[in-house]
PDB file of C-alpha atoms in Angstrom:
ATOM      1  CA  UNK A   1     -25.140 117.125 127.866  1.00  0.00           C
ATOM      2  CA  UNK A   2     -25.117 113.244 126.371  1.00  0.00           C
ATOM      3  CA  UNK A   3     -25.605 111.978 129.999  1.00  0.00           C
ATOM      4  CA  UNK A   4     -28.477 114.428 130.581  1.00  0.00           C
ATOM      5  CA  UNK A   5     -30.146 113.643 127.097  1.00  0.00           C
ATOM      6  CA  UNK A   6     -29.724 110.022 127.627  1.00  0.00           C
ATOM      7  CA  UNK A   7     -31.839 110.463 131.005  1.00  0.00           C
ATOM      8  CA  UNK A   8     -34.222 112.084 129.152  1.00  0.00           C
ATOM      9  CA  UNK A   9     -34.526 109.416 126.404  1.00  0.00           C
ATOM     10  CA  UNK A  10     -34.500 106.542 129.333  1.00  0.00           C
ATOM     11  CA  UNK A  11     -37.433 108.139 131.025  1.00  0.00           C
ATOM     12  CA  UNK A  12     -39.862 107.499 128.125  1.00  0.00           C
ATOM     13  CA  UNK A  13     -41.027 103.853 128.001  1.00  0.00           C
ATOM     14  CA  UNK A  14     -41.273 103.277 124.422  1.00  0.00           C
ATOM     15  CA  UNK A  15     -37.348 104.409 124.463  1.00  0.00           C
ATOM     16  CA  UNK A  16     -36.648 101.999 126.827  1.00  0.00           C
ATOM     17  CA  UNK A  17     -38.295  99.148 125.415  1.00  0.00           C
ATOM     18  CA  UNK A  18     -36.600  99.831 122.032  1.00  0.00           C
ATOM     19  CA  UNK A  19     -32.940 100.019 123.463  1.00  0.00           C
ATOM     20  CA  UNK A  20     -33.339  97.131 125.047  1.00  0.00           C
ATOM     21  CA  UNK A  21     -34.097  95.537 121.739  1.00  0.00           C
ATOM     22  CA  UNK A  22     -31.465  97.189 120.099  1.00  0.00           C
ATOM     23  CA  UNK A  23     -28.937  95.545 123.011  1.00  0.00           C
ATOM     24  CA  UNK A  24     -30.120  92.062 122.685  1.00  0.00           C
ATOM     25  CA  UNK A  25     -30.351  92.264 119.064  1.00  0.00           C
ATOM     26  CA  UNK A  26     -26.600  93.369 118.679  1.00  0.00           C
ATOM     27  CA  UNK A  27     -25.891  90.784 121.772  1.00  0.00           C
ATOM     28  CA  UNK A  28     -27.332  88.430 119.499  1.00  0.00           C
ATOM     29  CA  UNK A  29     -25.491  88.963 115.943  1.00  0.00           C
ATOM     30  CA  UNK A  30     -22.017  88.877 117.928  1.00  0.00           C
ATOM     31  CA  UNK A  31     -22.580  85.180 119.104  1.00  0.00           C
ATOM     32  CA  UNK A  32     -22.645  83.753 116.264  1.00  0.00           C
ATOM     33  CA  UNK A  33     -20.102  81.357 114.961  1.00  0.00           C
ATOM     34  CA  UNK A  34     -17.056  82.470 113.348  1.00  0.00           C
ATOM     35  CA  UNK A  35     -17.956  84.321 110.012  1.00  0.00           C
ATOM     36  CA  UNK A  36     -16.959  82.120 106.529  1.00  0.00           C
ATOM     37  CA  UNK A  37     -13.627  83.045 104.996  1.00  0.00           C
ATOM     38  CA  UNK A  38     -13.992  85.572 102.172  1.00  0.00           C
ATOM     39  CA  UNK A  39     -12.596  83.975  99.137  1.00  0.00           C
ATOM     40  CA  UNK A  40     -10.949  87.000  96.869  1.00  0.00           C
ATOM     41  CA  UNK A  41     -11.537  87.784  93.019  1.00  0.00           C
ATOM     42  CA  UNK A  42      -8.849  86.199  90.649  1.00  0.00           C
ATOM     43  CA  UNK A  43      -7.765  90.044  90.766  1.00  0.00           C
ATOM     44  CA  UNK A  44      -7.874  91.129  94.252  1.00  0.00           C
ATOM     45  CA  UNK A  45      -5.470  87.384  94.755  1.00  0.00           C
ATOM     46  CA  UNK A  46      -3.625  88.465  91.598  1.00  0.00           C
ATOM     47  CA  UNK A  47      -2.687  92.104  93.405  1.00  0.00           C
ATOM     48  CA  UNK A  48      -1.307  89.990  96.483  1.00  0.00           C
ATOM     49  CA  UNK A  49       0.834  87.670  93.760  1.00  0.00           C
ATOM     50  CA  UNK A  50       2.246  90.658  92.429  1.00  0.00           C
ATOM     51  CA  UNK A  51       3.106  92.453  95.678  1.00  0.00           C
ATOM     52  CA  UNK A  52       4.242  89.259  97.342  1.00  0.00           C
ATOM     53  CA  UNK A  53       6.749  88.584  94.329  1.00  0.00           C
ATOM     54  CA  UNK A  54       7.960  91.853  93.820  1.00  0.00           C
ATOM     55  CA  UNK A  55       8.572  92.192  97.708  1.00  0.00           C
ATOM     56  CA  UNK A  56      10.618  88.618  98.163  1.00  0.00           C
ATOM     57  CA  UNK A  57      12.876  89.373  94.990  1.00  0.00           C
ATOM     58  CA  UNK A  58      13.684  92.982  97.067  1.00  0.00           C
ATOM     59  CA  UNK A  59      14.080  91.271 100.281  1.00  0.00           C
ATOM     60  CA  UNK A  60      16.533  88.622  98.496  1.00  0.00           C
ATOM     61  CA  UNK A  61      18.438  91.608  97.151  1.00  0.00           C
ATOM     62  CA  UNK A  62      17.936  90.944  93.515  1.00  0.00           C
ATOM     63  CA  UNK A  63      19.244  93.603  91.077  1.00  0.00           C
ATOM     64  CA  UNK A  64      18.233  94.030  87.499  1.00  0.00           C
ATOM     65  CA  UNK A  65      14.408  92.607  87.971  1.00  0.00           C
ATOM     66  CA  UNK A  66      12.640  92.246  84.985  1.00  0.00           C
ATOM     67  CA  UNK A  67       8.965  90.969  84.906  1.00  0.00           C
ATOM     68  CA  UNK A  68       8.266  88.225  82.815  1.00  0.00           C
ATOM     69  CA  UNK A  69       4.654  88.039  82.902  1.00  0.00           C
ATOM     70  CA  UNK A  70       3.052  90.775  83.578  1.00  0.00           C
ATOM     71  CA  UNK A  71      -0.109  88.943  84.686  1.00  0.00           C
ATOM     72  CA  UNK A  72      -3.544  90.869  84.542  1.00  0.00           C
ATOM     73  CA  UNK A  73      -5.431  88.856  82.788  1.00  0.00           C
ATOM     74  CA  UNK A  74      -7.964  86.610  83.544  1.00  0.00           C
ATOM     75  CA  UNK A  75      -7.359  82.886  82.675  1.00  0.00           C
ATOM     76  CA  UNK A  76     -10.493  81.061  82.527  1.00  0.00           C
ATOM     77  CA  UNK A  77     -10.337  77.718  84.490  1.00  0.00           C
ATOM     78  CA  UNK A  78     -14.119  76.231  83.705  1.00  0.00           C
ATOM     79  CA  UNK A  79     -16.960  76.928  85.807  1.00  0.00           C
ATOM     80  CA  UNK A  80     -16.822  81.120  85.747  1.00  0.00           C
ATOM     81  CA  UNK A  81     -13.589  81.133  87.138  1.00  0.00           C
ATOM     82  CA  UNK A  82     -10.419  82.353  86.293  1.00  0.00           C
ATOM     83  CA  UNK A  83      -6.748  82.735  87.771  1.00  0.00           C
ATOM     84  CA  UNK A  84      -4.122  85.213  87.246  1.00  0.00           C
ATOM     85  CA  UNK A  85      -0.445  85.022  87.116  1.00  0.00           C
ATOM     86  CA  UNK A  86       2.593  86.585  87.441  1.00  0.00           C
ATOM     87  CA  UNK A  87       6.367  86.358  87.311  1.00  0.00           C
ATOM     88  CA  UNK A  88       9.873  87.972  87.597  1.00  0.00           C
ATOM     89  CA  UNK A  89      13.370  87.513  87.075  1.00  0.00           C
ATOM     90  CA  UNK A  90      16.505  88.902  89.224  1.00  0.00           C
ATOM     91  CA  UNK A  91      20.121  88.775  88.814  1.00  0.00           C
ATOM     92  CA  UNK A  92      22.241  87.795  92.328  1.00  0.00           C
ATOM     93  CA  UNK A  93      23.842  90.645  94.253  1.00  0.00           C
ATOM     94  CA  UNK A  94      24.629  88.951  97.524  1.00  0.00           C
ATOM     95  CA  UNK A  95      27.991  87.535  96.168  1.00  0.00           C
ATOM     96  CA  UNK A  96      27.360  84.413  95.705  1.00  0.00           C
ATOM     97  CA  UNK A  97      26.019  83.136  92.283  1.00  0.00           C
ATOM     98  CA  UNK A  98      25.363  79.286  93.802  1.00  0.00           C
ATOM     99  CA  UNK A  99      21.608  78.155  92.588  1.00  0.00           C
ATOM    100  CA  UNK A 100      21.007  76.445  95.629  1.00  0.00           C
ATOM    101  CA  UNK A 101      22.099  79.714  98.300  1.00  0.00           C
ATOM    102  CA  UNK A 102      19.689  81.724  96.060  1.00  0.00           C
ATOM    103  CA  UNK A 103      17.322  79.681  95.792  1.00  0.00           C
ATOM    104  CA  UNK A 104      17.074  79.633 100.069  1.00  0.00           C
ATOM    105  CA  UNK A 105      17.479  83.032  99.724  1.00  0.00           C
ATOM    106  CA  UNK A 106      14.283  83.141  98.067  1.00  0.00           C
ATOM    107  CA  UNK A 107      12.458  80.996 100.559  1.00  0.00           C
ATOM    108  CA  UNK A 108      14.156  83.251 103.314  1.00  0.00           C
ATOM    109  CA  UNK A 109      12.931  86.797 101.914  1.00  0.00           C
ATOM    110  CA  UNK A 110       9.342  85.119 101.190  1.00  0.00           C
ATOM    111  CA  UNK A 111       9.406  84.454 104.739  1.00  0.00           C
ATOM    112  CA  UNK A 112       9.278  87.854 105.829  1.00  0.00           C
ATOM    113  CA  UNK A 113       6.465  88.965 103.452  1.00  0.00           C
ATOM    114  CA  UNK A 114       3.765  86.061 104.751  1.00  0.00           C
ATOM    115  CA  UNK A 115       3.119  82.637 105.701  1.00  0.00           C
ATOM    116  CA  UNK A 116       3.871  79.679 102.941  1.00  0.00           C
ATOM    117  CA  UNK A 117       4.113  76.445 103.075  1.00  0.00           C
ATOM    118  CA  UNK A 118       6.729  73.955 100.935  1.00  0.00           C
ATOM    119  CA  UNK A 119       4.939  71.845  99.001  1.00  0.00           C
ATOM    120  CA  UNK A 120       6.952  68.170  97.682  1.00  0.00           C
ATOM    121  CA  UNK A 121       6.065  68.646  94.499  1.00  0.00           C
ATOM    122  CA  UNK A 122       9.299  69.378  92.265  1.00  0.00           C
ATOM    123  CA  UNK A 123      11.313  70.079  95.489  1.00  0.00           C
ATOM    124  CA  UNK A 124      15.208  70.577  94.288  1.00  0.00           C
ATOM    125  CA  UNK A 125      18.291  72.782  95.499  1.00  0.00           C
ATOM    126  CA  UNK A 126      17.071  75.110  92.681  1.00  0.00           C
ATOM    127  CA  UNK A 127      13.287  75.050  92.902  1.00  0.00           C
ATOM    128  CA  UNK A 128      10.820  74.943  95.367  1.00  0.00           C
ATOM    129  CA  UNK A 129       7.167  75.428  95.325  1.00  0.00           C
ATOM    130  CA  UNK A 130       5.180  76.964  97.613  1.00  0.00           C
ATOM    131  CA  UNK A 131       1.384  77.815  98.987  1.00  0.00           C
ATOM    132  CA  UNK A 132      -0.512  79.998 100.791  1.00  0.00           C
ATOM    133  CA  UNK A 133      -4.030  78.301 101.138  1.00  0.00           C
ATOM    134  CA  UNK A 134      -6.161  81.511 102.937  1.00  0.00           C
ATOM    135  CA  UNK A 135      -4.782  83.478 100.300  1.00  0.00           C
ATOM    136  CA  UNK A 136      -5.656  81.230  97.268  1.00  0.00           C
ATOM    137  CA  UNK A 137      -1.427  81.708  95.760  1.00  0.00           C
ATOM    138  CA  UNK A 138       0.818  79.228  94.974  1.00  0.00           C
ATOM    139  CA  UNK A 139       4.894  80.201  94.140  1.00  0.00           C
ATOM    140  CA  UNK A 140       7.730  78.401  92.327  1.00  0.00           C
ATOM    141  CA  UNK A 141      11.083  79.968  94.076  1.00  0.00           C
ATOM    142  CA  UNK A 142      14.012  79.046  91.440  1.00  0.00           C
ATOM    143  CA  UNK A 143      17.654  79.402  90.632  1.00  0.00           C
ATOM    144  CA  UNK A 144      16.909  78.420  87.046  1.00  0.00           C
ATOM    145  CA  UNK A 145      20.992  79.111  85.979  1.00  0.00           C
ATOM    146  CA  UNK A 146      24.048  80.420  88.285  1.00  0.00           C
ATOM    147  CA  UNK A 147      23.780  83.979  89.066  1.00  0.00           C
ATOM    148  CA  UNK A 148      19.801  84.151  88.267  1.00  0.00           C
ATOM    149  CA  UNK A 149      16.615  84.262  90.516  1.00  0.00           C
ATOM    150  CA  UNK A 150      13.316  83.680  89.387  1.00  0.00           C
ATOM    151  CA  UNK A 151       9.636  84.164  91.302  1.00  0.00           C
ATOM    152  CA  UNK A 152       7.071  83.291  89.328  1.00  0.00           C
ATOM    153  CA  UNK A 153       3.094  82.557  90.406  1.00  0.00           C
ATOM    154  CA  UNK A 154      -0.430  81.958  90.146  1.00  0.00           C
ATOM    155  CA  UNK A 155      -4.000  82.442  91.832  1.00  0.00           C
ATOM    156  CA  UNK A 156      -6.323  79.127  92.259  1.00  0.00           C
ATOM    157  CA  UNK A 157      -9.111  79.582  89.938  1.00  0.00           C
ATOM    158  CA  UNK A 158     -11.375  82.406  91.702  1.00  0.00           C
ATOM    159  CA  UNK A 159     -14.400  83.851  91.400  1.00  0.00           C
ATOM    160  CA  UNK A 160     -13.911  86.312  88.308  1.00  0.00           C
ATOM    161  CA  UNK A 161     -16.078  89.402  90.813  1.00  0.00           C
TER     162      UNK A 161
END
């Protein structure tokens, strides 16, 4: 029935001149260049902070997690824009208590979740920082005492909506 309609269609002129436009017009809009990256609200980055954090504390196998700041609210940074944070604690399960093992452990389970890169800045066996630039997050990964994990994080300053 679509085949025999579509015959029908084709054999009016006007028809035909108009899907033609329609083709070259959607030929057109695909050949652009590659479309601009689409920077996130401080809360649509602040969601990702919280579900990245949340996930490489569970993929390090911390028990007892407590969140420390609860985040939500907008920060301003100057210019309309704001950041959000978040953090959360965790007490070592893995059997060994060593700041430095959890610490890697951190880096390892924040692996899995998405792509960061180690930063210099403050690097030590006990805390590392970290950044994801397309996703506008930066992390600090810490043993901050033996036996204790720590995730804690904030959004560059984003557009507020």
């Amino acid at each position: 029935m679509l085949v025999c309609l579509r015959r029908k269609l084709m054999a009016i002129p006007a028809w035909r001149t108009y899907a033609v436009s329609l083709i070259a017009l959607f030929t057109l809009t695909g050949c652009g260049g590659p479309a601009a990256p689409q920077v996130p609200t401080a809360a649509e980055a602040g969601e990702t902070l919280k579900d990245h954090i949340t996930r490489t504390l569970t993929g390090a196998q911390a028990k007892d997690v407590e969140v420390t700041d609860a985040g939500g609210k907008d920060v301003p940074c100057g210019d309309g824009k704001v950041k959000r944070t978040y953090a959360a604690t965790g007490k070592e399960s893995i059997g060994s208590p060593d700041s430095g093992i959890l610490t890697l452990s951190l880096i390892g389970a924040l692996d899995k979740v998405a792509e960061y890169d180690l930063t210099a800045a403050n690097a030590s066996d006990t805390q590392q920082e970290v950044v994801n630039k397309d996703l506008h997050l930066r992390l600090v990964l810490a043993s901050p005492a033996r036996g204790q994990m720590l995730v804690k994080g904030e959004t560059e300053c984003l557009p507020a909506k």
